[in-house]
Tab-separated table of C-alpha atoms and ligand atoms in Angstrom:
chain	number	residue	atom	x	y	z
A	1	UNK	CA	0.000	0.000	0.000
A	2	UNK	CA	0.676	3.418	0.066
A	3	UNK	CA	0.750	5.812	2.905
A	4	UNK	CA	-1.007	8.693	2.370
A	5	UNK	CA	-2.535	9.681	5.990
A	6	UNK	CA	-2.233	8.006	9.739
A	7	UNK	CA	-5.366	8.363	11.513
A	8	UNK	CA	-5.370	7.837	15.237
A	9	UNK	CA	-7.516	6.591	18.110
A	10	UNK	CA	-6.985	8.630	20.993
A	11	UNK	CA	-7.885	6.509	24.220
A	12	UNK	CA	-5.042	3.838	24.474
A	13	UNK	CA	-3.280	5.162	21.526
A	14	UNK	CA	-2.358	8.890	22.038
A	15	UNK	CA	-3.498	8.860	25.912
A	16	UNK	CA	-4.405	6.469	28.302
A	17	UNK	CA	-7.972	7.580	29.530
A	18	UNK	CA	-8.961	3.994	29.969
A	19	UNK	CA	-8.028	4.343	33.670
A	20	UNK	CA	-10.517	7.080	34.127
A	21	UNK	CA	-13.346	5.300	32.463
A	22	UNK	CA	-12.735	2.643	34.773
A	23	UNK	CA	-12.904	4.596	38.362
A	24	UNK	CA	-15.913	6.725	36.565
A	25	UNK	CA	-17.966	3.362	35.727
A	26	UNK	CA	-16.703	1.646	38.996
A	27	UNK	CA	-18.242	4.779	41.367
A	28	UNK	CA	-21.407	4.107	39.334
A	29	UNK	CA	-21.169	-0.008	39.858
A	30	UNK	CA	-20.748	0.222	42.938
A	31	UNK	CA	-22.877	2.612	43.816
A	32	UNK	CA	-25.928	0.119	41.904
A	33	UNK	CA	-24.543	-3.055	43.200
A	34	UNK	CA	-23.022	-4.337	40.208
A	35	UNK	CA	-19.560	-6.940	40.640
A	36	UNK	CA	-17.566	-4.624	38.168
A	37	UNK	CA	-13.435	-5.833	37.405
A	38	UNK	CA	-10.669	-4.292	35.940
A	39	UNK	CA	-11.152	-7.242	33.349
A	40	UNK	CA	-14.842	-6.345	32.315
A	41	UNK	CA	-13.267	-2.828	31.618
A	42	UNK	CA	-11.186	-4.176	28.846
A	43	UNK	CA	-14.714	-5.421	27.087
A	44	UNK	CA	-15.483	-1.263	26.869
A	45	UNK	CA	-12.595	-0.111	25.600
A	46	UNK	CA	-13.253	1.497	22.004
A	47	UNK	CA	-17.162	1.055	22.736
A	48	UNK	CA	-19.269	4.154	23.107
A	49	UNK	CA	-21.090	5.440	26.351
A	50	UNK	CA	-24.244	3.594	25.999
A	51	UNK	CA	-23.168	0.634	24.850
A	52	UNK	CA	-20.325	0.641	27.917
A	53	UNK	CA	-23.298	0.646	30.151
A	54	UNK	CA	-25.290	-1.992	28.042
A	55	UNK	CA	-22.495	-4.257	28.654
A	56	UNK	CA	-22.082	-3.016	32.500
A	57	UNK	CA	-26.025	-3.672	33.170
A	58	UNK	CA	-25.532	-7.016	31.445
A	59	UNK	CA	-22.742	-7.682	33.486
A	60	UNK	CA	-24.903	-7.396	36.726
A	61	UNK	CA	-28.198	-8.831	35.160
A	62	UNK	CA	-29.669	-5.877	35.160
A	63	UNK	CA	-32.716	-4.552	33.670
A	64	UNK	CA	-33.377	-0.513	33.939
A	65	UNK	CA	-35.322	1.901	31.537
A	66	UNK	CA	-33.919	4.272	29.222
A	67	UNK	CA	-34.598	7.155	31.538
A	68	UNK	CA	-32.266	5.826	34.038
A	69	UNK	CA	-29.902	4.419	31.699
A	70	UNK	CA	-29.740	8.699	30.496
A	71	UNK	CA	-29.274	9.224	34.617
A	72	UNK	CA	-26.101	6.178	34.687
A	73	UNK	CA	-24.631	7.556	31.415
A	74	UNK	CA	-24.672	11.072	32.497
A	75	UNK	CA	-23.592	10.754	36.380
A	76	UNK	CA	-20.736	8.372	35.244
A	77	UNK	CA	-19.365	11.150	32.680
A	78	UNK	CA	-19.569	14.353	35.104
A	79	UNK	CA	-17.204	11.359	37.674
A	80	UNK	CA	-15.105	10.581	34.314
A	81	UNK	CA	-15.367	14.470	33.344
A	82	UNK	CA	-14.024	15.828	36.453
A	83	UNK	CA	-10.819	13.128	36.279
A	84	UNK	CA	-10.331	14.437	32.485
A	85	UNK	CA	-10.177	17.704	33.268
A	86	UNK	CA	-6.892	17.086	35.277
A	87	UNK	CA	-5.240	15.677	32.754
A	88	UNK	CA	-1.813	17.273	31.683
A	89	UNK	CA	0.557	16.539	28.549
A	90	UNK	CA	2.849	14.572	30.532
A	91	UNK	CA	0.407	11.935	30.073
A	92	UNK	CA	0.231	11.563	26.526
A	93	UNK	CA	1.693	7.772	25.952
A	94	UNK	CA	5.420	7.462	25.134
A	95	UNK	CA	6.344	7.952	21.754
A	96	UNK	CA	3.162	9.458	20.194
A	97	UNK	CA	4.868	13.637	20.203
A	98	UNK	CA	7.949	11.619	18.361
A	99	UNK	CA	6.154	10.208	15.898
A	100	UNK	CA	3.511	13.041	15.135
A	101	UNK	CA	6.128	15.448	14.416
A	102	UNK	CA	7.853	12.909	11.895
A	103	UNK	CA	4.824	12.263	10.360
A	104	UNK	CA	4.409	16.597	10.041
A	105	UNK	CA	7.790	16.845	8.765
A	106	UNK	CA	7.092	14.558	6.028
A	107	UNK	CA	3.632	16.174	5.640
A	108	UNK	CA	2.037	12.833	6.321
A	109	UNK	CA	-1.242	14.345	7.225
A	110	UNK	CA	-2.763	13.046	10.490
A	111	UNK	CA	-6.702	12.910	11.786
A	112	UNK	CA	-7.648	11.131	15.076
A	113	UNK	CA	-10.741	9.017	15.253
A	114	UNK	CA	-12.155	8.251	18.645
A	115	UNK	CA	-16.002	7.394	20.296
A	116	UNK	CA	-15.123	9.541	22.632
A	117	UNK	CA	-17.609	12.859	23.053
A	118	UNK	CA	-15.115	14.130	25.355
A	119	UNK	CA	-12.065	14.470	22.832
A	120	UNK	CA	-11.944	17.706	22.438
A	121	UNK	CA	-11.518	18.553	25.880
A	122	UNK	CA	-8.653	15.910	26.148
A	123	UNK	CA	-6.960	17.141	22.933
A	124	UNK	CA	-7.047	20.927	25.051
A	125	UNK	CA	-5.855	19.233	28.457
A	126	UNK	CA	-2.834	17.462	26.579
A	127	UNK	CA	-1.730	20.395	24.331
A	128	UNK	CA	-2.847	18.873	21.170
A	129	UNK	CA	-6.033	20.796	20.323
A	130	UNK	CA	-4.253	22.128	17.003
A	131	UNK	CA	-1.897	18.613	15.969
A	132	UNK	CA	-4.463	16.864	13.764
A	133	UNK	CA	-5.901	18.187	10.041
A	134	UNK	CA	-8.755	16.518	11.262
A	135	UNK	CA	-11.013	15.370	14.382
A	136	UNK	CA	-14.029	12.440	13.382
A	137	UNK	CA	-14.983	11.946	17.332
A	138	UNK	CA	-17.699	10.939	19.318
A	139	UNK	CA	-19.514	14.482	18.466
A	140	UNK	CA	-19.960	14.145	14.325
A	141	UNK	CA	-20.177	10.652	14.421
A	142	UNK	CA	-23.236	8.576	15.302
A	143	UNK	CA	-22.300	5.167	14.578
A	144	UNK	CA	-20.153	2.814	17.156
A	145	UNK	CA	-17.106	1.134	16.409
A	146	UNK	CA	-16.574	-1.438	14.204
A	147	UNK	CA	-18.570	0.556	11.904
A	148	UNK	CA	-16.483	2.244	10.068
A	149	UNK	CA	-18.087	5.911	10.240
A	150	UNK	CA	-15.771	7.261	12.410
A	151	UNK	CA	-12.289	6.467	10.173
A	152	UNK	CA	-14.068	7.143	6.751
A	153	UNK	CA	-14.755	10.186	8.320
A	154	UNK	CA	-11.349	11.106	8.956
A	155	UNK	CA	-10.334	10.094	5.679
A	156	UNK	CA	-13.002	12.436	4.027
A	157	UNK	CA	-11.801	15.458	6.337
A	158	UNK	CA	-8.696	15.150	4.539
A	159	UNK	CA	-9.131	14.373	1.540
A	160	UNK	CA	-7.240	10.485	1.609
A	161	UNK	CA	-8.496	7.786	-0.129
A	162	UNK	CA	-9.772	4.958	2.768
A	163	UNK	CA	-6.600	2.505	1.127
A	164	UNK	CA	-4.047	4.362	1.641
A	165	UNK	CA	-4.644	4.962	5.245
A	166	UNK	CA	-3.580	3.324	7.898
A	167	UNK	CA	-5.136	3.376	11.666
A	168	UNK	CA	-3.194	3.146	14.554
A	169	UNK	CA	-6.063	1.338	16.964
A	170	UNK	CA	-5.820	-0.303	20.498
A	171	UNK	CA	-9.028	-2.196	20.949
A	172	UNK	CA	-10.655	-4.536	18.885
A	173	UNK	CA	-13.650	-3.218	17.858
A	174	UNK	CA	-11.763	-0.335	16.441
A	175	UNK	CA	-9.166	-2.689	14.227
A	176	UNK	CA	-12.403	-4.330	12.768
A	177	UNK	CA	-13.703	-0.171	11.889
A	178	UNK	CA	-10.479	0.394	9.827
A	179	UNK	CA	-10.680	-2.979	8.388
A	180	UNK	CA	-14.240	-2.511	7.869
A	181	UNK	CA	-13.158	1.000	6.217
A	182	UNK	CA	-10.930	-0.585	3.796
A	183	UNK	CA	-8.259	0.863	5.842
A	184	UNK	CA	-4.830	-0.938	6.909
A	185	UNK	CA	-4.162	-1.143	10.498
A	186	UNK	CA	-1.962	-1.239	12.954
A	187	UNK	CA	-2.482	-2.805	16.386
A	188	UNK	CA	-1.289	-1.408	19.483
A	189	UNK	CA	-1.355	-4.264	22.462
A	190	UNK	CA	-0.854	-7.733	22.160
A	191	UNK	CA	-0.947	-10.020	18.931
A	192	UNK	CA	-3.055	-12.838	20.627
A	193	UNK	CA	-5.773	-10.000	21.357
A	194	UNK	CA	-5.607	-7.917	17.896
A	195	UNK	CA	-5.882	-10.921	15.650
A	196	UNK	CA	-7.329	-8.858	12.589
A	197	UNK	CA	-4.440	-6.129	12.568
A	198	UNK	CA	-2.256	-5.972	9.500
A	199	UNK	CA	1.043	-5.333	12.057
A	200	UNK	CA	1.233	-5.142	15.821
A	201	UNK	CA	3.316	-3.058	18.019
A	202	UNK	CA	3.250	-2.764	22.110
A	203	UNK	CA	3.095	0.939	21.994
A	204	UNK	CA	3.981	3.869	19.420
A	205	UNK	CA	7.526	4.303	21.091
A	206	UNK	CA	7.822	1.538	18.877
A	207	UNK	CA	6.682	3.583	15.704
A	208	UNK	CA	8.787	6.033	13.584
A	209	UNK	CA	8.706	7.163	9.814
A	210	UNK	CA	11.234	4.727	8.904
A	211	UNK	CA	9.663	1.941	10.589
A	212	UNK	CA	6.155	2.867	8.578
A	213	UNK	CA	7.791	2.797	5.410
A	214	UNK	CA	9.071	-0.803	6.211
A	215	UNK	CA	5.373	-2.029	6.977
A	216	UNK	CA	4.065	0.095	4.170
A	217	UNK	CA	5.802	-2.920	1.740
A	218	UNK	CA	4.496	-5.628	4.313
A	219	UNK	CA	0.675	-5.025	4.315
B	301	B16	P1	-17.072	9.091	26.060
B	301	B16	P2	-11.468	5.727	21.866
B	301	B16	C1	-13.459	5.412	23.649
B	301	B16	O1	-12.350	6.128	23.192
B	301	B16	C2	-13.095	4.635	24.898
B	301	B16	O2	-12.129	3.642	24.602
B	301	B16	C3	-14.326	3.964	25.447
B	301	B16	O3	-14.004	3.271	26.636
B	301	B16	C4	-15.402	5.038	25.727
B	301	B16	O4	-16.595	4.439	26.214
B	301	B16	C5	-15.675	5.804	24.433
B	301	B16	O5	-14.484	6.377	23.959
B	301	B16	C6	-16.708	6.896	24.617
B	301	B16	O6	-16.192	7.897	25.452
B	301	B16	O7	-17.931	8.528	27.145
B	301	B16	O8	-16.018	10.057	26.545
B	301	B16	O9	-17.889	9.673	24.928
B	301	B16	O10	-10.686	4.510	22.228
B	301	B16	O11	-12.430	5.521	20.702
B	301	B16	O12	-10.610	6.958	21.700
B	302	MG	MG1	-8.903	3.106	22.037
């Protein structure tokens, strides 16, 4: 393939707001009696708000109507909210600032992709509000990961054909979007769990230009 455009997820790719998600959903567990694990968190990652809680509420064999599923979604986001808005730019993950400005310097353009409706308010925390030529996010996107809305998106913002981009995902259900977008990908985490990714690496410390042009001839 060629390399036209990288598009990003942000949670577990650029930052690690996993770990917030979890203490914001495990106030709300507990507070409801539900059993909820550091393990079931993993099955959310990638997957939007309401279907976080589906999952959660299945979890505990729980059955609640849509008006308080609106009262869960929204008291577990103010809890998730107010950890957000302490984050700083010391805790964007290893590696990403590197490769970012390699990719600008070769004017590889870049676009991040998330479910998240917070992003924007991440991108400000971390300094990276004006990094990307383009933002597909929880807010102009409808449809949940792994439809592919959110990448094609991205691609559309800037102009790059869906096959010659490649996403740089952390949870399954966003490897099958990009694959589902006719996109290449590349899976952060562990081979045995991202099974559909074109190429796998622990982290994007383990990413440079070089490096991309090497898996550009692979996949
Ligand atoms: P919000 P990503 C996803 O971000 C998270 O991985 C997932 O756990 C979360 O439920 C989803 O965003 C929605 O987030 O509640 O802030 O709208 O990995 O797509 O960047
Ligand atoms: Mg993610």
């Amino acid at each position: 393939m060629k390399v036209e455009a990288c598009i990003f997820d942000l949670d577990g790719v650029i930052v690690d707001t996993a770990k917030y998600h979890f203490l914001a959903w495990k106030r709300l567990t507990d507070q409801i009696g539900i059993n909820f694990t550091e393990k079931d968190n993993e099955r959310l990652k990638g997957v939007s708000r309401m279907a976080s809680l589906e999952i959660i509420l299945e979890i505990g064999n729980l059955s609640i109507d849509a008006v308080a599923k609106d009262e869960y979604a929204r008291l577990k986001n103010s809890w998730y909210v107010d950890y957000i808005s302490k984050m700083t730019p010391e805790e964007i993950l290893p590696g990403s600032l590197d490769f970012i400005r390699e990719l600008k310097d070769a004017n590889i353009p870049i676009a991040l992709g998330s479910a998240s409706k917070n992003t924007p308010m991440i991108l400000k925390r971390v300094n990276l509000s004006n990094v990307f030529n383009a933002v597909a996010d929880g807010n102009n996107v409808h449809k949940a990961k792994p439809d592919p809305e959110v990448f094609l998106t991205a691609a559309k913002m800037l102009g790059v054909k869906p096959e010659n981009c490649v996403v740089f995902e952390d949870a399954v259900a966003g490897v099958q979007a990009a694959i589902n977008a006719g996109m290449k990908c590349v899976g952060i985490g562990s081979t045995k769990v991202l099974t559909e990714a074109d190429f796998v690496i622990k982290g994007l410390n383990e990413m440079n230009i070089s490096r991309l042009r090497l898996i550009e001839k692979m996949i």
